[in-house]
């Protein structure tokens, strides 16, 4: 039996929601009766097809606004667009993210700047413009998608780890500021999720290492996850729905792990 989180009629912005985790979260919100604004890059025809299909399936308003998360003015415009078109803003899910793997002394400056801008600074700009709307409403929910790498580190991912640690710290500070305003701010810290990007990595690693895709998953991708299972979209969406519901009203400033035991070690 599906859980009713009593979110019908609310309005949400989900950054990075044209694929992967963000797309799944947008779908979960729409299925709860939330009007959503999608954001992200990709093939324009595919984005429109996905938008229309979600709207038809759920019966809610599903809009798209292609703000670039490296541009503060466009992030402000995204929040303003949602507020104008939907009349309110109850939920902000900051999910947009990119990755690059390299040693610190070989890390391209442009890649560092891009990762910090998209993975961290965009979270600040999203909250900055969403909070006045939420304060005026007397209620709001911000969920920042961090990572297990917001709590622990791995080599060759310095920019990503720095950004995700920053997201966790920002989440805590922001939550304290608005704790009495009816607004919660939380971070979700997933382990490995079988996104299209990870699917590609599995195939590439199998070819490079000369081993089966199954061994890549067990011994390489999920080496740090004791349960040896990917985190599913449904599991992430369920945690997000709890946080944005009234049931999650006393959870704020938290960095909630969903990582198969990765950060327990």
Coordinates of N, CA, C and O in Angstrom, one line a residue, residues 26-27 30-36 38 47-63:
X26 N 11.7 13.7 -8.6 CA 10.7 14.5 -9.2 C 9.4 13.6 -9.4 O 8.3 14.1 -9.2
X27 N 9.6 12.4 -9.9 CA 8.5 11.5 -10.2 C 7.8 11.1 -8.9 O 6.6 11.1 -8.8
X30 N 5.7 14.1 -7.8 CA 4.5 14.3 -8.6 C 3.5 13.2 -8.3 O 2.3 13.5 -8.3
X31 N 3.9 12.0 -8.0 CA 3.0 10.9 -7.6 C 2.3 11.2 -6.3 O 1.2 10.6 -6.0
X32 N 2.8 12.1 -5.5 CA 2.2 12.5 -4.2 C 1.3 13.8 -4.4 O 0.8 14.3 -3.5
X33 N 1.2 14.2 -5.7 CA 0.3 15.3 -5.9 C 1.0 16.7 -5.9 O 0.4 17.7 -5.8
X34 N 2.4 16.6 -5.9 CA 3.1 17.9 -5.9 C 3.4 18.4 -7.3 O 3.8 17.6 -8.2
X35 N 3.1 19.7 -7.5 CA 3.5 20.3 -8.8 C 5.0 20.5 -8.8 O 5.6 21.1 -7.8
X36 N 5.7 20.2 -9.9 CA 7.1 20.2 -9.9 C 7.7 21.0 -11.0 O 7.1 21.1 -12.1
X38 N 11.1 20.9 -13.2 CA 12.3 20.1 -13.5 C 13.4 21.0 -14.0 O 13.1 22.1 -14.5
X47 N 13.7 15.6 -22.9 CA 13.2 16.3 -21.7 C 11.7 16.6 -21.8 O 11.0 16.4 -20.9
X48 N 11.3 17.1 -23.0 CA 9.9 17.5 -23.2 C 9.0 16.2 -23.1 O 7.9 16.3 -22.5
X49 N 9.5 15.2 -23.7 CA 8.7 13.9 -23.7 C 8.6 13.4 -22.3 O 7.5 13.0 -21.9
X50 N 9.6 13.4 -21.5 CA 9.6 13.0 -20.1 C 8.7 13.9 -19.3 O 7.9 13.4 -18.4
X51 N 8.8 15.2 -19.5 CA 7.9 16.2 -18.8 C 6.5 15.9 -19.1 O 5.6 15.8 -18.1
X52 N 6.1 15.7 -20.3 CA 4.7 15.5 -20.7 C 4.2 14.2 -20.2 O 3.1 14.1 -19.7
X53 N 5.1 13.2 -20.2 CA 4.6 11.8 -19.7 C 4.4 11.9 -18.2 O 3.4 11.3 -17.7
X54 N 5.2 12.6 -17.5 CA 5.0 12.7 -16.0 C 3.8 13.4 -15.7 O 3.0 13.0 -14.8
X55 N 3.5 14.5 -16.4 CA 2.3 15.3 -16.2 C 1.1 14.4 -16.5 O 0.1 14.5 -15.8
X56 N 1.1 13.7 -17.6 CA 0.0 12.9 -18.0 C -0.3 11.7 -17.0 O -1.4 11.4 -16.7
X57 N 0.8 11.2 -16.5 CA 0.7 10.0 -15.5 C 0.1 10.5 -14.2 O -0.6 9.7 -13.5
X58 N 0.5 11.6 -13.7 CA 0.2 12.1 -12.3 C -0.9 13.1 -12.2 O -1.5 13.3 -11.2
X59 N -1.2 13.8 -13.3 CA -2.2 14.8 -13.3 C -1.8 16.1 -12.6 O -2.6 17.0 -12.3
X60 N -0.5 16.3 -12.3 CA -0.1 17.5 -11.7 C 0.6 18.4 -12.7 O 0.9 18.0 -13.9
X61 N 0.9 19.7 -12.3 CA 1.7 20.5 -13.2 C 3.1 20.1 -13.2 O 3.7 20.0 -12.1
X62 N 3.7 19.9 -14.4 CA 5.1 19.5 -14.5 C 5.7 20.5 -15.5 O 5.4 20.5 -16.7
X63 N 6.6 21.4 -15.0 CA 7.2 22.4 -15.8 C 8.7 22.2 -15.9 O 9.3 21.4 -15.1

